[in-house]
Structures are given as structure tokens and as C-alpha cells.
Coordinates of C-alpha atoms in Angstrom, one line a residue:
Chain A
X295 CA -14.4 -30.2 38.6
X296 CA -14.2 -27.4 41.0
X297 CA -14.9 -23.8 40.7
X298 CA -16.4 -21.4 43.5
X299 CA -17.5 -17.4 42.4
X300 CA -18.1 -14.9 45.0
X301 CA -18.9 -11.6 44.4
X302 CA -17.6 -10.2 47.4
X303 CA -14.2 -10.7 46.6
X304 CA -12.5 -8.7 49.4
X305 CA -14.0 -11.2 51.9
X306 CA -11.6 -13.8 50.8
X307 CA -8.8 -10.9 50.8
X308 CA -9.8 -10.8 54.6
X309 CA -10.1 -14.6 55.4
X310 CA -6.1 -14.5 53.8
X311 CA -4.5 -11.4 56.0
X312 CA -6.0 -13.3 58.7
X313 CA -4.6 -16.3 58.7
X314 CA -1.3 -16.3 56.4
X315 CA 0.9 -15.3 59.5
X316 CA -0.3 -18.4 61.8
X317 CA -0.3 -20.7 59.2
X318 CA 2.5 -21.9 56.4
X319 CA 0.5 -24.4 54.0
X320 CA -2.5 -26.0 54.3
X321 CA -4.7 -28.4 52.5
X322 CA -8.1 -26.7 51.8
X323 CA -10.9 -28.8 51.3
X324 CA -13.8 -29.0 49.1
X325 CA -16.5 -30.3 49.3
X326 CA -20.4 -30.2 48.5
X327 CA -20.8 -28.6 52.0
X328 CA -18.3 -25.7 50.9
X329 CA -14.4 -24.7 50.9
X330 CA -13.1 -25.8 54.6
X331 CA -9.7 -25.6 55.9
X332 CA -8.2 -27.5 59.2
X333 CA -4.6 -26.2 59.8
X334 CA -2.0 -26.1 62.9
X335 CA 0.4 -23.3 63.1
X336 CA 4.0 -24.6 63.1
X337 CA 5.0 -25.0 67.0
X338 CA 1.2 -26.9 67.1
X339 CA 0.1 -24.8 69.5
X340 CA -2.8 -22.8 67.9
X341 CA -5.2 -24.5 65.3
X342 CA -7.5 -22.3 62.4
X343 CA -10.6 -23.8 61.1
X344 CA -12.2 -22.2 58.2
X345 CA -15.4 -22.4 56.7
X346 CA -17.3 -20.8 54.0
X347 CA -20.5 -22.9 52.9
X348 CA -21.6 -23.8 49.5
X349 CA -24.7 -21.9 49.4
X350 CA -22.9 -18.8 50.3
X351 CA -21.5 -18.6 47.3
X352 CA -22.7 -16.9 43.8
X353 CA -21.8 -20.2 42.2
X354 CA -20.3 -23.2 43.6
X355 CA -19.5 -26.8 41.6
X356 CA -17.9 -29.1 43.3
X357 CA -18.0 -33.0 41.3
X358 CA -16.2 -34.9 43.4
X359 CA -14.6 -33.9 47.1
X360 CA -11.2 -32.3 45.9
X361 CA -8.1 -31.1 48.6
X362 CA -6.0 -28.7 47.3
X363 CA -2.3 -28.6 49.4
X364 CA -1.8 -24.4 49.1
X365 CA 1.4 -22.1 50.5
X366 CA -0.9 -19.3 52.5
X367 CA 1.6 -17.0 51.7
X368 CA 1.8 -17.4 48.1
X369 CA -2.4 -17.4 48.1
X370 CA -2.0 -14.3 50.3
X371 CA -0.2 -12.4 47.1
X372 CA -2.3 -13.8 44.5
X373 CA -5.4 -12.5 46.9
X374 CA -3.8 -9.0 46.9
X375 CA -3.9 -8.4 43.3
X376 CA -7.5 -8.7 43.3
X377 CA -9.5 -5.0 43.5
X378 CA -11.7 -4.9 47.0
X379 CA -14.7 -4.9 44.6
X380 CA -13.5 -7.3 42.5
X381 CA -15.3 -10.9 42.0
X382 CA -13.1 -13.7 42.7
X383 CA -13.5 -17.3 40.6
X384 CA -11.7 -20.4 42.4
X385 CA -11.3 -23.0 40.1
X386 CA -9.3 -26.3 39.9
X387 CA -9.8 -29.3 37.0
X388 CA -9.8 -32.7 38.3
X389 CA -6.0 -34.0 38.6
X390 CA -4.4 -31.1 37.5
X391 CA -1.4 -29.6 40.0
X392 CA -3.3 -25.8 40.0
X393 CA -5.7 -23.8 40.9
X394 CA -6.8 -20.2 39.4
X395 CA -7.7 -17.3 40.8
X396 CA -9.8 -15.1 38.2
X397 CA -10.6 -11.9 39.9
X398 CA -13.2 -9.4 37.5
X399 CA -13.6 -5.7 38.2
X400 CA -17.0 -4.7 38.8
X401 CA -17.4 -3.0 34.8
X402 CA -16.0 -6.1 33.6
X403 CA -13.7 -4.4 32.5
X404 CA -10.3 -5.8 33.7
X405 CA -9.7 -9.7 33.9
X406 CA -7.1 -10.8 35.6
X407 CA -6.2 -14.6 36.0
X408 CA -3.3 -16.2 37.9
X409 CA -2.3 -19.9 38.5
X410 CA -1.0 -21.5 41.9
X411 CA 1.1 -24.7 41.4
X412 CA -0.7 -26.9 44.3
X413 CA 1.8 -28.7 47.0
X414 CA 1.1 -32.5 49.1
X415 CA 0.9 -31.4 51.9
X416 CA 1.4 -34.4 54.8
X417 CA -1.7 -32.6 57.5
X418 CA -2.7 -33.8 60.7
X419 CA -6.8 -33.6 60.7
X420 CA -7.7 -33.1 63.8
X421 CA -10.6 -34.2 65.6
X422 CA -12.7 -31.3 67.3
X423 CA -14.9 -32.1 69.9
X424 CA -18.1 -30.6 70.9
X425 CA -17.7 -29.0 74.0
X426 CA -19.8 -27.5 76.6
X427 CA -17.9 -24.1 77.4
X428 CA -17.6 -22.4 81.0
X429 CA -18.3 -18.9 80.0
X430 CA -18.5 -17.5 76.5
X431 CA -18.0 -14.0 75.9
X432 CA -19.3 -11.7 72.8
X433 CA -17.4 -8.6 72.4
X434 CA -16.8 -6.1 69.8
X435 CA -13.8 -7.5 67.7
X436 CA -12.1 -3.8 67.5
X437 CA -11.7 -3.8 71.3
X438 CA -10.8 -7.4 71.9
X439 CA -8.1 -6.5 69.0
X440 CA -6.9 -3.9 71.3
X441 CA -7.3 -4.9 74.6
X442 CA -4.8 -7.7 73.3
X443 CA -2.4 -4.9 71.7
X444 CA -2.4 -3.0 74.6
X445 CA -1.5 -6.2 77.0
X446 CA 1.3 -6.8 74.7
X447 CA 3.0 -4.0 75.1
X448 CA 3.2 -4.8 78.9
X449 CA 3.7 -8.7 79.4
X450 CA 3.4 -11.9 77.0
X451 CA 0.6 -14.1 78.5
X452 CA -2.6 -13.0 79.1
X453 CA -4.6 -14.4 81.8
X454 CA -8.6 -14.5 80.8
X455 CA -11.0 -14.6 83.6
X456 CA -14.5 -14.5 83.8
X457 CA -16.6 -13.5 86.9
X458 CA -20.5 -12.2 87.3
X459 CA -18.4 -9.2 87.5
X460 CA -17.2 -9.2 83.9
X461 CA -13.9 -10.6 81.8
X462 CA -10.9 -9.7 82.7
X463 CA -7.9 -9.7 80.7
X464 CA -4.8 -9.3 82.6
X465 CA -1.2 -9.3 82.2
X466 CA 2.1 -8.7 83.6
X467 CA 5.5 -8.1 82.4
X468 CA 9.1 -6.5 83.7
X469 CA 7.4 -2.9 83.9
X470 CA 4.4 -3.5 85.8
X471 CA 0.5 -5.0 85.8
X472 CA -2.0 -4.2 83.5
X473 CA -5.6 -5.4 84.3
X474 CA -9.1 -4.7 81.7
X475 CA -12.1 -5.1 82.4
X476 CA -15.1 -5.6 80.1
X477 CA -18.5 -6.0 81.9
X478 CA -21.5 -7.1 80.0
X479 CA -23.1 -4.5 78.0
X480 CA -26.3 -5.1 76.4
X481 CA -28.2 -1.6 76.6
X482 CA -27.1 -0.4 73.2
X483 CA -28.9 0.6 70.3
X484 CA -26.2 -1.3 67.8
X485 CA -25.3 -4.6 68.9
X486 CA -22.0 -4.6 67.3
X487 CA -21.1 -2.8 70.2
X488 CA -22.5 -5.1 73.0
X489 CA -20.1 -7.0 75.2
X490 CA -22.4 -10.1 76.2
X491 CA -20.9 -12.4 79.2
X492 CA -22.8 -16.0 79.4
X493 CA -20.9 -17.6 82.5
X494 CA -22.0 -21.4 84.1
X495 CA -19.0 -21.4 85.7
X496 CA -16.3 -19.4 86.7
X497 CA -13.0 -19.7 84.3
X498 CA -9.5 -18.5 84.5
X499 CA -6.9 -19.3 81.8
X500 CA -4.0 -17.8 81.0
X501 CA -2.5 -18.1 76.6
X502 CA 0.2 -16.5 74.9
X503 CA -0.8 -12.7 73.3
X504 CA 1.4 -13.0 70.5
X505 CA -1.1 -15.7 69.4
X506 CA -3.9 -13.1 70.2
X507 CA -2.6 -10.7 68.6
X508 CA -2.4 -12.7 65.8
X509 CA -5.9 -14.2 66.4
X510 CA -6.9 -10.2 65.9
X511 CA -6.2 -10.0 62.3
X512 CA -9.9 -11.1 61.1
X513 CA -10.9 -8.1 63.1
X514 CA -12.1 -6.7 59.5
X515 CA -14.2 -9.8 59.0
X516 CA -17.1 -9.4 61.9
X517 CA -17.8 -6.8 64.3
X518 CA -18.4 -9.4 66.8
X519 CA -15.3 -11.9 68.4
X520 CA -16.5 -14.7 70.5
X521 CA -14.0 -16.3 73.0
X522 CA -15.2 -19.6 74.6
X523 CA -13.6 -20.6 77.8
X524 CA -13.5 -24.1 79.6
X525 CA -10.7 -24.2 82.4
X526 CA -8.1 -26.4 80.3
X527 CA -9.5 -26.8 77.4
X528 CA -8.1 -24.2 74.1
X529 CA -10.0 -21.3 74.5
X530 CA -12.1 -20.8 70.7
X531 CA -11.9 -17.3 69.3
X532 CA -14.7 -17.2 66.5
X533 CA -15.2 -14.4 63.7
X534 CA -18.1 -15.3 61.9
X535 CA -18.2 -14.2 58.0
X536 CA -21.2 -13.4 56.3
X537 CA -23.8 -15.6 56.0
X538 CA -21.2 -17.9 55.2
X539 CA -19.0 -19.5 58.0
X540 CA -16.9 -18.7 60.2
X541 CA -13.1 -18.9 60.7
X542 CA -12.0 -20.3 64.6
X543 CA -8.6 -19.9 66.2
X544 CA -8.6 -22.7 69.0
X545 CA -5.2 -21.4 71.4
X546 CA -4.3 -24.5 73.9
X547 CA -3.5 -22.9 77.5
X548 CA -0.4 -22.1 79.9
X549 CA -1.2 -25.0 82.7
X550 CA 0.9 -25.1 85.7
X551 CA 2.4 -29.6 85.3
Chain B
X285 CA 5.2 -21.2 86.3
X286 CA 2.9 -22.3 83.5
X287 CA 4.5 -24.2 80.4
X288 CA 2.7 -24.0 77.0
X289 CA 0.6 -26.6 76.0
X290 CA -0.1 -28.5 72.5
X291 CA -3.3 -28.6 70.8
X292 CA -2.8 -32.3 70.4
X293 CA -3.1 -32.6 73.9
X294 CA -7.0 -31.5 73.5
X295 CA -8.1 -33.1 70.0
X296 CA -6.6 -36.0 68.8
X297 CA -6.2 -37.2 65.0
X298 CA -9.2 -37.9 63.4

């Protein structure tokens, strides 16, 4: 038997909104460690890794490891039915082919349950090697979202370059070019508004903007985003999920062949 | 011209 209870149900809603357009189907793995998921987008260019640690839930019970194959659009439909303040319980019995979502209003005067059919998903689990990154940029997530949105009105790809000057986001398209430079900014009272750049080596990589815009749908989950870059390696765009874990997006670079 | 790579080029099946 598997059961989790999350008082801040809106968190699960936000997680689903962040990944439902990128990934169609995924296996959610439940173990003593927590609730996790790894999946590629249909083009096999991007990879999403989600971890919600068991300690972060108000209640978490997992008698044996299970893997639940779920269509994300359908799970998102169900989670949309939860109120933002609702307490969410997810449970699955051993050997059944469905998972139940229960939503309780904070005052306990409305209780809903939804049963979602599970599916067999034959997905490849990729090993993500530990990497030392050439540059790590931490910046306000809303700023990153704004930059990706603005640049995508000009071009299809973004070149992210980290130098001593800061981090530069550049694009070019039919109408012209755009460059946005963000400098390190630690002298703010509010840490959520800081931009911090750790650079070991200068790095410049090219990525498809439409994926970056898709990742930015995770913005409501965290005030800061961490972008880790190394030459000729996938970028990692990470949103921490308050006290519980993270959602990490990996995107393969465009490379001169 | 740069071409799009796939994730499997960097991360192998585990």
C-alpha cells in the first residue's frame, strides 16, 4: 500500500502545471525516499526529474516500492479539481490498476475523490552523471521566465553565455537580434531577488527557446531558479520545491556537428 | 549551423 498526504495541495497542482505540456506519460516511483519521476519529452531532447522527499509530506506510507504509469494530462485534469487550499491525499493499493486522489477543503466541509486509471509505460530510465559545472547562475525565476518569453518573440534559440561580466542571453531572428545581460547582484535585502554567478570557466551554449519557455512554467514553485552550464553538456534548470525536493529540467544543447 | 542533440547522447540508460 502507498499513501501520501500533503496539506499544501497547491504544490502538487503547480508541479503538474509545470510538466504536463512537456511530458505525455510518465512512471511515478514511490519508495521510502519519496515520490519521484523521471521522463523525457516526446522529442527526447529534454528530461524532467522530480523529487518530493517523504519527510516533506504530513503523512507518507510506502510498504513496498511501486511504479505508477500515469498520463500527465489526465492527472493535471484531476488536480485542477482540487482547491488551492485543499489537503491532497494520494493512495494506491498493491496490485490495483488505479490511483485515488482525495481532496479535503481546509474546513473539512467538502471532500472529493477521483480515481485515475494507471497505464503500462515502457520508459527508459536514464542515469544522470554527477557533473562539475563550468558555471552556475542563480537568479529570480520570474526574471528568467520574462527573458525567455521576450527572446522568443525575436528568435527560436537562445545563446546563454557566462563571463566575468555576467550572464548573457542572446537570440537572433528575421527582424534582428537581442541581448540581455544580467549582472551579479548580491547587495539586495531580499535574497529572492539576488542574481549570483559562480563561474569556473567561461561557457557559451545554444538551446531551443521553446523548451526554456516550457521549463519556465515551473516559476510558481520557486522564487529562484538555478541554471547550471558546462560546455557540450545538457543545461540543468532547477526549481527547488520548498523543503521537499526539486524539479530539474535537463536540455540537450545545439552543437555544431 | 548548429543542430539539436538528444539527451541520450549525454545520459545513458541505467
